[in-house]
Short mmCIF file of C-alpha atoms and ligand atoms in Angstrom, two decimals:
data_model
loop_
_atom_site.label_atom_id
_atom_site.label_comp_id
_atom_site.label_asym_id
_atom_site.label_seq_id
_atom_site.Cartn_x
_atom_site.Cartn_y
_atom_site.Cartn_z
CA UNK A 1133 70.35 296.41 -98.99
CA UNK A 1134 71.53 297.48 -102.41
CA UNK A 1135 73.42 294.84 -103.36
CA UNK A 1136 72.40 293.51 -107.26
CA UNK A 1137 73.01 289.92 -108.04
CA UNK A 1138 74.77 289.09 -110.63
CA UNK A 1139 72.74 288.82 -114.20
CA UNK A 1140 74.05 285.14 -114.61
CA UNK A 1141 72.84 284.43 -110.75
CA UNK A 1142 69.49 285.77 -111.38
CA UNK A 1143 69.58 284.07 -114.62
CA UNK A 1144 70.15 280.91 -112.89
CA UNK A 1145 67.54 281.97 -110.12
CA UNK A 1146 64.80 281.86 -112.41
CA UNK A 1147 65.73 278.96 -114.29
CA UNK A 1148 63.42 275.47 -113.53
CA UNK A 1149 66.10 273.60 -111.56
CA UNK A 1150 66.87 270.07 -112.79
CA UNK A 1151 69.32 267.89 -111.14
CA UNK A 1152 72.46 266.00 -113.17
CA UNK A 1153 71.55 262.51 -113.98
CA UNK A 1154 74.13 260.52 -116.33
CA UNK A 1155 74.99 263.52 -117.88
CA UNK A 1156 71.17 264.94 -118.31
CA UNK A 1157 69.43 267.56 -116.61
CA UNK A 1158 66.15 265.78 -115.03
CA UNK A 1159 63.05 267.19 -113.68
CA UNK A 1160 62.00 265.18 -110.59
CA UNK A 1161 58.23 263.48 -110.23
CA UNK A 1162 57.85 265.91 -107.37
CA UNK A 1163 59.27 269.34 -106.17
CA UNK A 1164 60.47 270.67 -102.52
CA UNK A 1165 61.39 274.67 -101.97
CA UNK A 1166 64.86 275.68 -100.62
CA UNK A 1167 64.58 279.19 -98.49
CA UNK A 1168 66.81 282.41 -98.50
CA UNK A 1169 66.94 282.50 -94.72
CA UNK A 1170 67.54 285.90 -94.24
CA UNK A 1171 63.62 286.58 -95.19
CA UNK A 1172 61.91 282.91 -94.67
CA UNK A 1173 61.41 283.79 -98.32
CA UNK A 1174 61.06 280.45 -101.51
CA UNK A 1175 64.50 281.12 -103.42
CA UNK A 1176 63.18 278.51 -105.69
CA UNK A 1177 61.51 274.69 -106.34
CA UNK A 1178 64.22 271.85 -106.51
CA UNK A 1179 63.79 268.18 -107.87
CA UNK A 1180 63.50 266.11 -105.37
CA UNK A 1181 65.42 262.74 -106.26
CA UNK A 1182 63.58 259.86 -105.56
CA UNK A 1183 64.32 256.02 -104.70
CA UNK A 1184 64.31 255.58 -108.75
CA UNK A 1185 66.11 258.32 -109.81
CA UNK A 1186 68.65 257.34 -107.73
CA UNK A 1187 68.82 253.62 -109.10
CA UNK A 1188 69.33 255.56 -112.62
CA UNK A 1189 72.05 257.43 -110.97
CA UNK A 1190 73.60 254.68 -110.12
CA UNK A 1191 73.50 252.55 -113.32
CA UNK A 1192 74.98 255.87 -115.03
CA UNK A 1193 77.42 255.85 -112.79
CA UNK A 1194 78.57 251.94 -112.83
CA UNK A 1195 78.62 252.35 -116.40
CA UNK A 1196 80.96 255.16 -117.13
CA UNK A 1197 82.93 253.97 -114.49
CA UNK A 1198 83.76 250.61 -115.87
CA UNK A 1199 83.82 251.46 -119.71
CA UNK A 1200 85.63 255.47 -119.14
CA UNK A 1201 86.51 256.91 -116.07
CA UNK A 1202 88.83 254.09 -114.47
CA UNK A 1203 90.78 253.71 -116.98
CA UNK A 1204 91.04 257.59 -118.20
CA UNK A 1205 94.60 258.60 -118.27
CA UNK A 1206 95.62 260.11 -114.90
CA UNK A 1207 96.86 263.64 -116.80
CA UNK A 1208 93.37 264.06 -118.31
CA UNK A 1209 91.62 263.38 -115.21
CA UNK A 1210 94.15 265.86 -113.71
CA UNK A 1211 93.10 268.25 -116.39
CA UNK A 1212 89.63 268.23 -116.30
CA UNK A 1213 89.92 268.89 -112.66
CA UNK A 1214 92.19 272.32 -113.54
CA UNK A 1215 89.25 272.72 -116.03
CA UNK A 1216 86.67 272.64 -113.66
CA UNK A 1217 88.79 274.47 -111.16
CA UNK A 1218 89.10 277.92 -113.69
CA UNK A 1219 85.33 277.44 -114.66
CA UNK A 1220 84.70 277.96 -110.72
CA UNK A 1221 87.19 280.82 -110.86
CA UNK A 1222 85.32 282.42 -113.28
CA UNK A 1223 81.93 282.26 -111.72
CA UNK A 1224 83.24 282.63 -108.60
CA UNK A 1225 80.65 285.85 -107.23
CA UNK A 1226 77.92 283.79 -108.91
CA UNK A 1227 79.05 280.61 -106.56
CA UNK A 1228 79.41 283.34 -103.75
CA UNK A 1229 75.93 284.72 -104.32
CA UNK A 1230 74.31 281.39 -104.87
CA UNK A 1231 75.83 280.29 -101.25
CA UNK A 1232 75.10 283.59 -99.40
CA UNK A 1233 70.87 282.87 -100.72
CA UNK A 1234 71.03 280.31 -99.91
CA UNK A 1235 72.68 279.41 -96.86
CA UNK A 1236 72.32 283.24 -95.38
CA UNK A 1237 76.24 283.46 -94.56
CA UNK A 1238 77.77 286.97 -95.60
CA UNK A 1239 79.11 287.52 -98.74
CA UNK A 1240 83.10 288.05 -97.47
CA UNK A 1241 82.48 284.51 -95.95
CA UNK A 1242 80.68 282.54 -98.78
CA UNK A 1243 83.95 284.04 -101.22
CA UNK A 1244 86.11 282.55 -98.50
CA UNK A 1245 84.78 279.56 -98.83
CA UNK A 1246 84.35 279.18 -102.91
CA UNK A 1247 88.19 279.94 -102.85
CA UNK A 1248 89.12 277.41 -100.24
CA UNK A 1249 87.13 275.11 -102.90
CA UNK A 1250 88.53 276.09 -105.64
CA UNK A 1251 92.07 275.41 -103.89
CA UNK A 1252 90.69 271.87 -102.75
CA UNK A 1253 89.75 271.16 -106.06
CA UNK A 1254 93.27 272.10 -107.48
CA UNK A 1255 95.20 270.35 -104.60
CA UNK A 1256 93.61 267.37 -105.47
CA UNK A 1257 93.84 267.70 -109.67
CA UNK A 1258 97.70 267.46 -108.35
CA UNK A 1259 97.28 264.08 -106.63
CA UNK A 1260 95.27 262.68 -109.72
CA UNK A 1261 98.98 261.86 -111.53
CA UNK A 1262 100.38 260.68 -107.84
CA UNK A 1263 98.96 257.83 -106.56
CA UNK A 1264 101.32 255.49 -106.12
CA UNK A 1265 101.51 251.76 -105.02
CA UNK A 1266 104.88 250.24 -102.94
CA UNK A 1267 107.36 247.63 -103.79
CA UNK A 1268 107.81 244.93 -100.67
CA UNK A 1269 111.21 242.93 -99.53
CA UNK A 1270 109.12 239.56 -99.11
CA UNK A 1271 110.65 236.65 -97.72
CA UNK A 1272 109.62 233.60 -100.43
CA UNK A 1273 112.20 233.00 -103.14
CA UNK A 1274 111.92 233.70 -106.76
CA UNK A 1275 108.62 236.43 -105.43
CA UNK A 1276 107.88 240.06 -106.13
CA UNK A 1277 105.22 241.54 -103.86
CA UNK A 1278 103.83 245.03 -104.54
CA UNK A 1279 100.75 247.09 -103.81
CA UNK A 1280 99.04 249.02 -106.42
CA UNK A 1281 96.13 251.16 -105.17
CA UNK A 1282 93.08 251.25 -107.21
CA UNK A 1283 89.16 253.69 -107.31
CA UNK A 1284 87.08 252.12 -105.29
CA UNK A 1285 84.04 252.23 -108.03
CA UNK A 1286 80.67 254.19 -107.42
CA UNK A 1287 80.79 256.62 -104.67
CA UNK A 1288 78.11 258.65 -102.80
CA UNK A 1289 78.93 261.88 -101.22
CA UNK A 1290 76.36 263.40 -98.45
CA UNK A 1291 76.89 266.75 -97.48
CA UNK A 1292 75.54 269.34 -94.80
CA UNK A 1293 74.39 273.08 -95.15
CA UNK A 1294 77.19 274.73 -93.12
CA UNK A 1295 79.95 274.99 -95.95
CA UNK A 1296 77.25 273.59 -98.80
CA UNK A 1297 80.07 274.00 -101.63
CA UNK A 1298 83.41 273.51 -99.86
CA UNK A 1299 82.80 270.59 -98.12
CA UNK A 1300 81.28 268.80 -101.27
CA UNK A 1301 84.05 269.54 -102.72
CA UNK A 1302 86.35 267.99 -99.82
CA UNK A 1303 84.75 264.49 -100.89
CA UNK A 1304 84.53 265.24 -104.49
CA UNK A 1305 87.66 266.52 -105.52
CA UNK A 1306 89.55 263.67 -104.25
CA UNK A 1307 87.07 260.93 -105.38
CA UNK A 1308 87.23 262.06 -109.23
CA UNK A 1309 91.11 262.18 -108.62
CA UNK A 1310 90.92 258.90 -107.75
CA UNK A 1311 89.01 257.68 -110.46
CA UNK A 1312 85.71 256.73 -108.88
CA UNK A 1313 82.37 257.89 -110.37
CA UNK A 1314 79.70 259.88 -107.58
CA UNK A 1315 76.48 260.59 -107.20
CA UNK A 1316 76.88 263.60 -104.75
CA UNK A 1317 73.41 264.82 -102.11
CA UNK A 1318 73.49 268.24 -101.36
CA UNK A 1319 71.61 269.30 -97.88
CA UNK A 1320 67.92 269.78 -98.87
CA UNK A 1321 68.10 273.63 -97.39
CA UNK A 1322 71.24 274.29 -99.41
CA UNK A 1323 71.45 272.96 -103.14
CA UNK A 1324 72.01 275.44 -105.10
CA UNK A 1325 75.84 275.48 -105.67
CA UNK A 1326 75.82 272.06 -106.01
CA UNK A 1327 73.27 272.09 -108.52
CA UNK A 1328 75.58 275.31 -110.42
CA UNK A 1329 78.79 273.30 -109.92
CA UNK A 1330 76.66 270.46 -112.03
CA UNK A 1331 76.90 273.05 -114.79
CA UNK A 1332 80.26 273.43 -115.09
CA UNK A 1333 80.73 270.16 -114.67
CA UNK A 1334 79.07 269.48 -117.85
CA UNK A 1335 81.00 272.06 -119.54
CA UNK A 1336 84.32 271.10 -118.85
CA UNK A 1337 82.89 268.03 -120.61
CA UNK A 1338 83.02 265.05 -117.82
CA UNK A 1339 82.19 262.10 -119.29
CA UNK A 1340 78.22 261.77 -118.67
CA UNK A 1341 77.73 260.04 -115.47
CA UNK A 1342 80.93 260.47 -114.01
CA UNK A 1343 79.30 263.04 -111.47
CA UNK A 1344 75.91 262.49 -110.38
CA UNK A 1345 74.14 265.45 -108.42
CA UNK A 1346 71.00 264.15 -106.43
CA UNK A 1347 68.74 266.67 -104.67
CA UNK A 1348 66.25 265.44 -101.86
CA UNK A 1349 66.39 265.38 -98.47
CA UNK A 1350 67.40 262.83 -96.00
CA UNK A 1351 64.75 260.36 -96.79
CA UNK A 1352 63.85 259.03 -99.49
CA UNK A 1353 67.40 259.94 -101.41
CA UNK A 1354 70.20 259.97 -98.67
CA UNK A 1355 68.38 256.78 -97.43
CA UNK A 1356 68.63 255.50 -101.00
CA UNK A 1357 72.31 256.04 -101.01
CA UNK A 1358 73.33 254.65 -98.48
CA UNK A 1359 70.77 251.42 -98.81
CA UNK A 1360 71.88 251.15 -102.21
CA UNK A 1361 73.80 247.62 -103.07
CA UNK A 1362 75.69 248.68 -105.86
CA UNK A 1363 77.00 251.63 -104.24
CA UNK A 1364 81.19 251.08 -103.05
CA UNK A 1365 81.28 253.56 -100.43
CA UNK A 1366 79.58 256.62 -98.75
CA UNK A 1367 81.58 259.45 -97.73
CA UNK A 1368 79.63 261.57 -95.02
CA UNK A 1369 79.53 264.66 -93.17
CA UNK A 1370 76.55 265.72 -90.69
CA UNK A 1371 75.71 265.04 -87.30
CA UNK A 1372 76.51 262.25 -85.51
CA UNK A 1373 72.98 261.02 -85.40
CA UNK A 1374 72.79 260.42 -88.79
CA UNK A 1375 75.96 259.30 -89.16
CA UNK A 1376 74.75 256.25 -86.53
CA UNK A 1377 72.04 255.51 -89.47
CA UNK A 1378 74.67 255.48 -92.15
CA UNK A 1379 77.01 252.94 -90.77
CA UNK A 1380 73.42 251.02 -89.89
CA UNK A 1381 72.44 251.01 -93.40
CA UNK A 1382 76.15 249.99 -94.92
CA UNK A 1383 75.86 247.27 -91.92
CA UNK A 1384 71.81 246.66 -93.54
CA UNK A 1385 72.89 246.73 -97.45
CA UNK A 1386 76.45 245.94 -99.32
CA UNK A 1387 79.06 246.37 -96.22
CA UNK A 1388 79.44 249.67 -98.31
CA UNK A 1389 82.80 251.25 -96.94
CA UNK A 1390 81.81 254.18 -94.53
CA UNK A 1391 83.39 258.07 -93.79
CA UNK A 1392 82.26 259.82 -91.13
CA UNK A 1393 82.88 263.31 -91.10
CA UNK A 1394 80.62 264.42 -87.76
CA UNK A 1395 79.61 266.65 -84.88
CA UNK A 1396 81.99 268.01 -82.15
CA UNK A 1397 82.13 270.28 -78.34
CA UNK A 1398 85.57 271.26 -79.05
CA UNK A 1399 87.75 272.57 -76.32
CA UNK A 1400 89.13 276.02 -76.45
CA UNK A 1401 91.67 276.15 -73.83
CA UNK A 1402 93.05 279.82 -72.58
CA UNK A 1403 96.18 279.42 -70.46
CA UNK A 1404 96.79 282.54 -68.15
CA UNK A 1405 100.37 283.39 -70.23
CA UNK A 1406 98.70 283.63 -73.47
CA UNK A 1407 99.10 286.87 -75.49
CA UNK A 1408 96.07 288.53 -75.05
CA UNK A 1409 95.57 290.13 -78.17
CA UNK A 1410 95.94 287.04 -79.74
CA UNK A 1411 93.52 285.38 -77.85
CA UNK A 1412 90.89 287.85 -78.00
CA UNK A 1413 90.76 287.99 -81.69
CA UNK A 1414 90.95 283.65 -82.25
CA UNK A 1415 88.79 283.12 -79.57
CA UNK A 1416 86.05 286.10 -80.90
CA UNK A 1417 85.63 283.91 -84.06
CA UNK A 1418 86.16 280.33 -82.80
CA UNK A 1419 82.89 281.17 -80.15
CA UNK A 1420 80.66 282.43 -83.17
CA UNK A 1421 81.92 281.65 -86.70
CA UNK A 1422 79.78 280.84 -88.87
CA UNK A 1423 77.00 282.05 -86.63
CA UNK A 1424 77.82 279.13 -84.95
CA UNK A 1425 76.97 276.49 -87.59
CA UNK A 1426 80.57 274.70 -87.64
CA UNK A 1427 81.81 271.85 -86.65
CA UNK A 1428 84.69 272.89 -85.08
CA UNK A 1429 83.10 275.64 -82.94
CA UNK A 1430 85.16 275.92 -80.10
CA UNK A 1431 81.98 275.75 -77.97
CA UNK A 1432 83.57 274.79 -74.69
CA UNK A 1433 85.99 277.71 -73.48
CA UNK A 1434 88.07 277.49 -70.67
CA UNK A 1435 90.19 279.88 -69.09
CA UNK A 1436 92.66 279.53 -66.60
CA UNK A 1437 91.73 281.36 -63.32
CA UNK A 1438 93.74 285.00 -63.20
CA UNK A 1439 92.48 286.03 -66.45
CA UNK A 1440 88.67 284.27 -66.36
CA UNK A 1441 86.82 287.56 -65.30
CA UNK A 1442 88.87 289.59 -67.80
CA UNK A 1443 88.34 287.32 -71.18
CA UNK A 1444 84.61 286.93 -70.04
CA UNK A 1445 84.07 290.89 -70.14
CA UNK A 1446 86.32 291.56 -73.57
CA UNK A 1447 84.49 288.63 -75.03
CA UNK A 1448 80.85 289.60 -73.72
CA UNK A 1449 81.97 293.25 -75.18
CA UNK A 1450 83.30 291.92 -78.72
CA UNK A 1451 80.36 289.46 -78.93
CA UNK A 1452 77.79 292.65 -78.63
CA UNK A 1453 79.74 294.44 -81.19
CA UNK A 1454 78.97 292.22 -84.44
CA UNK A 1455 76.83 293.04 -86.97
CA UNK A 1456 74.11 290.64 -87.65
CA UNK A 1457 72.51 290.72 -91.06
CA UNK A 1458 71.21 289.09 -94.66
CA UNK A 1459 74.24 288.13 -95.89
CA UNK A 1460 74.35 289.99 -99.11
CA UNK A 1461 74.88 292.98 -96.92
CA UNK A 1462 78.44 291.10 -95.65
CA UNK A 1463 77.56 291.59 -91.93
CA UNK A 1464 79.67 289.51 -89.43
CA UNK A 1465 77.09 287.37 -88.57
CA UNK A 1466 74.26 286.14 -90.80
CA UNK A 1467 71.07 284.20 -90.15
CA UNK A 1468 70.24 280.57 -88.85
CA UNK A 1469 70.26 278.35 -91.48
CA UNK A 1470 66.45 277.35 -90.78
CA UNK A 1471 63.82 278.08 -88.71
CA UNK A 1472 64.03 274.89 -86.89
CA UNK A 1473 67.75 275.18 -86.85
CA UNK A 1474 67.03 278.30 -84.80
CA UNK A 1475 64.26 277.13 -82.40
CA UNK A 1476 66.48 274.60 -81.75
CA UNK A 1477 69.04 276.55 -80.35
CA UNK A 1478 66.67 278.87 -78.35
CA UNK A 1479 65.62 275.51 -76.67
CA UNK A 1480 69.34 275.06 -75.76
CA UNK A 1481 69.31 278.75 -74.47
CA UNK A 1482 66.36 278.20 -72.39
CA UNK A 1483 67.90 275.05 -71.41
CA UNK A 1484 70.96 276.91 -70.09
CA UNK A 1485 69.49 279.47 -67.94
CA UNK A 1486 67.08 276.89 -66.39
CA UNK A 1487 70.10 274.70 -65.69
CA UNK A 1488 71.71 277.51 -63.24
CA UNK A 1489 74.29 278.41 -66.36
CA UNK A 1490 74.57 282.44 -66.00
CA UNK A 1491 73.52 284.62 -69.26
CA UNK A 1492 76.28 286.84 -69.50
CA UNK A 1493 74.93 287.95 -73.19
CA UNK A 1494 72.54 287.30 -76.47
CA UNK A 1495 70.21 284.61 -75.48
CA UNK A 1496 67.58 285.68 -77.84
CA UNK A 1497 65.93 286.16 -81.34
CA UNK A 1498 67.26 289.49 -82.92
CA UNK A 1499 64.12 291.65 -83.49
CA UNK A 1500 63.39 295.15 -85.54
CA UNK A 1501 64.10 294.32 -89.28
CA UNK A 1502 65.38 290.95 -88.48
CA UNK A 1503 62.47 289.46 -87.26
CA UNK A 1504 61.35 288.03 -90.76
CA UNK A 1505 64.80 285.66 -90.48
CA UNK A 1506 66.40 283.53 -88.20
CA UNK A 1507 68.75 285.41 -86.24
CA UNK A 1508 70.07 284.83 -82.91
CA UNK A 1509 72.30 287.49 -81.08
CA UNK A 1510 75.96 285.65 -80.00
CA UNK A 1511 75.11 283.88 -76.81
CA UNK A 1512 77.41 283.61 -73.76
CA UNK A 1513 77.09 281.31 -70.59
CA UNK A 1514 79.43 281.28 -67.63
CA UNK A 1515 79.08 277.73 -65.82
CA UNK A 1516 81.11 275.75 -63.80
CA UNK A 1517 79.61 272.52 -64.33
CA UNK A 1518 80.50 270.68 -66.91
CA UNK A 1519 77.78 268.37 -66.82
CA UNK A 1520 75.20 270.40 -68.06
CA UNK A 1521 73.27 269.73 -71.45
CA UNK A 1522 74.84 272.96 -73.28
CA UNK A 1523 78.07 271.91 -71.94
CA UNK A 1524 77.60 268.53 -72.78
CA UNK A 1525 75.68 268.56 -76.16
CA UNK A 1526 76.28 270.13 -79.77
CA UNK A 1527 73.90 273.41 -79.85
CA UNK A 1528 75.49 274.14 -83.68
CA UNK A 1529 74.58 277.66 -82.91
CA UNK A 1530 76.22 281.21 -81.49
CA UNK A 1531 76.01 279.80 -77.97
CA UNK A 1532 79.41 278.99 -75.79
CA UNK A 1533 80.03 278.11 -72.86
CA UNK A 1534 82.39 279.23 -70.74
CA UNK A 1535 83.95 278.01 -67.53
CA UNK A 1536 87.54 278.86 -65.23
CA UNK A 1537 90.51 275.90 -64.24
CA UNK A 1538 93.33 276.08 -61.85
CA UNK A 1539 95.84 273.81 -63.38
CA UNK A 1540 96.58 271.69 -66.52
CA UNK A 1541 95.55 268.75 -65.41
CA UNK A 1542 92.18 269.73 -64.29
CA UNK A 1543 91.41 271.29 -67.99
CA UNK A 1544 92.85 268.51 -69.49
CA UNK A 1545 90.02 266.34 -67.87
CA UNK A 1546 87.52 268.59 -68.43
CA UNK A 1547 88.56 269.00 -72.22
CA UNK A 1548 88.32 265.13 -72.77
CA UNK A 1549 84.94 264.78 -71.04
CA UNK A 1550 83.02 264.48 -73.96
CA UNK A 1551 81.90 262.14 -76.19
CA UNK A 1552 82.96 264.35 -78.97
CA UNK A 1553 86.71 264.92 -80.59
CA UNK A 1554 86.50 266.53 -83.50
CA UNK A 1555 89.27 269.65 -82.34
CA UNK A 1556 90.95 271.47 -79.80
CA UNK A 1557 93.14 274.50 -79.23
CA UNK A 1558 95.07 276.23 -76.45
CA UNK A 1559 96.62 279.23 -76.24
CA UNK A 1560 99.93 279.87 -74.38
CA UNK A 1561 103.43 281.21 -74.68
CA UNK A 1562 104.87 278.09 -72.66
CA UNK A 1563 105.47 275.40 -75.74
CA UNK A 1564 106.15 272.83 -72.65
CA UNK A 1565 102.12 273.71 -71.76
CA UNK A 1566 101.38 273.35 -75.07
CA UNK A 1567 102.78 270.00 -76.25
CA UNK A 1568 101.39 268.53 -73.03
CA UNK A 1569 97.93 269.61 -73.69
CA UNK A 1570 98.47 268.31 -77.42
CA UNK A 1571 99.74 265.10 -76.43
CA UNK A 1572 96.56 264.65 -73.81
CA UNK A 1573 93.92 266.26 -75.79
CA UNK A 1574 91.65 263.71 -77.60
CA UNK A 1575 90.82 265.30 -80.53
CA UNK A 1576 92.19 264.98 -84.54
CA UNK A 1577 93.13 268.66 -84.73
CA UNK A 1578 94.52 270.47 -82.42
CA UNK A 1579 94.93 273.88 -82.80
CA UNK A 1580 98.17 275.87 -80.87
CA UNK A 1581 98.14 279.54 -80.48
CA UNK A 1582 95.28 280.20 -83.33
CA UNK A 1583 91.85 278.36 -84.41
CA UNK A 1584 90.37 276.93 -87.62
CA UNK A 1585 93.37 276.86 -89.63
CA UNK A 1586 92.47 274.41 -92.55
CA UNK A 1587 94.53 273.53 -95.30
CA UNK A 1588 93.33 270.98 -98.17
CA UNK A 1589 97.25 269.43 -97.35
CA UNK A 1590 96.51 268.86 -94.24
CA UNK A 1591 94.40 265.75 -92.98
CA UNK A 1592 91.30 266.78 -91.07
CA UNK A 1593 88.85 264.65 -88.98
CA UNK A 1594 87.60 263.58 -85.73
CA UNK A 1595 88.53 261.10 -83.12
CA UNK A 1596 85.35 259.51 -80.52
CA UNK A 1597 82.07 259.58 -81.81
CA UNK A 1598 83.34 262.91 -84.02
CA UNK A 1599 83.86 260.51 -87.27
CA UNK A 1600 85.60 258.09 -88.96
CA UNK A 1601 88.52 258.54 -91.11
CA UNK A 1602 90.43 261.33 -92.08
CA UNK A 1603 89.77 264.02 -95.41
CA UNK A 1604 92.44 266.45 -96.78
CA UNK A 1605 95.86 265.80 -97.68
CA UNK A 1606 97.19 262.23 -98.59
CA UNK A 1607 94.25 260.87 -96.10
CA UNK A 1608 91.57 261.22 -98.45
CA UNK A 1609 93.32 259.51 -101.10
CA UNK A 1610 93.27 256.30 -98.82
CA UNK A 1611 89.67 257.28 -98.13
CA UNK A 1612 88.83 256.94 -102.12
CA UNK A 1613 91.38 254.17 -103.19
CA UNK A 1614 91.70 250.13 -102.15
CA UNK A 1615 95.00 248.67 -101.96
CA UNK A 1616 95.66 245.71 -103.87
CA UNK A 1617 98.50 243.39 -103.42
CA UNK A 1618 99.98 241.47 -106.06
CA UNK A 1619 102.50 238.21 -105.80
CA UNK A 1620 104.53 237.43 -108.88
CA UNK A 1621 105.81 234.27 -108.69
CA UNK A 1622 108.29 231.51 -110.74
CA UNK A 1623 111.09 234.64 -110.88
CA UNK A 1624 113.34 232.35 -110.26
P1 NAP B 1446 72.44 266.29 -90.75
O1 NAP B 1446 71.35 266.47 -90.51
O2 NAP B 1446 73.03 264.68 -90.50
O3 NAP B 1446 72.60 265.94 -92.27
C1 NAP B 1446 73.21 265.77 -93.11
C2 NAP B 1446 73.39 265.04 -94.35
O4 NAP B 1446 72.57 264.43 -94.08
C3 NAP B 1446 72.46 265.80 -95.30
O5 NAP B 1446 72.15 266.13 -96.64
C4 NAP B 1446 70.63 265.30 -94.58
O6 NAP B 1446 69.97 265.11 -95.79
C5 NAP B 1446 71.31 264.11 -95.09
N1 NAP B 1446 71.04 262.73 -94.23
C6 NAP B 1446 69.73 263.10 -93.49
N2 NAP B 1446 69.36 262.02 -93.08
C7 NAP B 1446 69.65 260.80 -93.49
C8 NAP B 1446 69.19 259.34 -93.76
N3 NAP B 1446 69.00 258.71 -93.06
N4 NAP B 1446 70.42 258.79 -94.42
C9 NAP B 1446 71.25 259.25 -95.27
N5 NAP B 1446 71.41 260.65 -95.25
C10 NAP B 1446 70.56 261.65 -94.56
O7 NAP B 1446 73.41 267.44 -90.60
P2 NAP B 1446 72.91 268.46 -90.79
O8 NAP B 1446 72.10 269.55 -90.08
O9 NAP B 1446 72.87 269.21 -92.25
O10 NAP B 1446 74.75 269.60 -90.38
C11 NAP B 1446 74.76 269.91 -88.96
C12 NAP B 1446 75.83 268.87 -88.31
O11 NAP B 1446 76.86 268.11 -89.58
C13 NAP B 1446 76.60 268.78 -86.83
O12 NAP B 1446 76.53 268.28 -86.14
C14 NAP B 1446 77.43 269.47 -87.61
O13 NAP B 1446 78.83 268.94 -86.32
C15 NAP B 1446 78.10 268.01 -88.63
N6 NAP B 1446 79.69 268.86 -89.42
C16 NAP B 1446 80.40 268.22 -89.29
C17 NAP B 1446 81.60 268.63 -89.98
C18 NAP B 1446 83.19 267.54 -89.87
O14 NAP B 1446 83.61 267.92 -90.86
N7 NAP B 1446 83.15 266.50 -88.89
C19 NAP B 1446 81.86 269.52 -91.02
C20 NAP B 1446 80.14 270.18 -91.33
C21 NAP B 1446 79.18 270.05 -89.96
P3 NAP B 1446 68.77 266.70 -95.56
O15 NAP B 1446 69.64 267.66 -94.70
O16 NAP B 1446 69.08 267.03 -96.74
O17 NAP B 1446 67.78 265.61 -94.54
MG1 MG B 1447 68.17 277.79 -98.48
#
């Protein structure tokens, strides 16, 4: 692998890493290490934010919220967000490299994520000047009623490791556009792009304390945020299990508002009349994108009987052709994020066999040159039992469970037989069938003849145990503001 890092990336990695609290770069009393999952080597030491660091950040965020940010003219908020997006564009390759090193993902996929983050920021920079209320006709004489949308105050943003910068931006951009101040906690496995973003936020000249970046694990850092009584809202993306803890913490502390983007087990349904070329290109990526570490992964593939054998065979061939390697060599698939996550997925691979699913390809850790990293081969199981654990539980690895179906009624029942409801897809040339599925499937996003389209303008979020509240589009403006109803009397 001959890739040479940008000098600025190298420099950043050689610096002592500090977290951003109240506009100051601070060391932690303790530190933890972030690793390169391609080889298990330590990249850098990262400060571990304690409860008292979180307290300091909240004090700073509250002060600047009251004194400066809540009344900052919208056009100036917008200009700052645009300035930040331009700095991200300038340093795009550094962000790409840091994401690849820390998370393991291929450079090309990291670039896609960073571009997505920049676009997202620009979309909400535009919203900062367009957050409106309404006037409402009412039945009292001589009165006037209107609504206005106000920021919530101090908001905690807790993000996972699978799309570190992009998901941070799904939250940060609308939160700031709406006039909130924030504490951002990246996942402990992937803090680097958030810390680099902190440097750009300072360079853009945001008022000190508007954005605080607290690095550290779920406990104590995440818990200190969710339990804090002076944080007005927590916006969380991560597992359903931790999502439950976040709600519990909100209930036990100050009933802070909560929005949750959680796990998924998305049904991907292929009818026999679908365009086969289109299907194969789509299903290939929907089954293994980001090495399966994706909340919307099409991890349950249902194929109509007449073409079932053919799809399984084609998918298995294409899975075996995917290149696997360190992100810096820009393969199709990078490593799993950590040894723990790799072992968890391997346990599901073992379980699938034990439960009687048929292993078509994959099912093992990669060896040879890849033995030092956390690499798994793309894995296909076939089965005819929706109750298997590999079919019911989110695996979060490159594992797809494929089964056949007869009729649309049959497959709708199977698709909805899950606690999750994040996303779903259907492949068919028949518009009637497509609409029937779209209307019946219990999922927050449905793709027809495509997969994983995302755009800052289109709301995204889960039904059922996949979440609460929709991010993106106008929906995120509702997530980061509260509506005030105002009555004015005595006008007669
Ligand atoms: P996770 O273990 O739930 O962690 C997510 C974040 O929460 C991390 O920053 C984590 O910190 C923090 N955290 C852990 N315990 C906490 C606690 N008790 N209080 C407060 N914060 C706590 O999820 P993950 O393993 O990083 O990510 C994978 C999961 O995310 C999958 O289930 C996936 O489906 C879901 N996901 C959902 C979406 C979506 O949009 N719906 C998008 C991406 C991922 P540390 O890890 O640093 O300890
Ligand atoms: Mg890492």
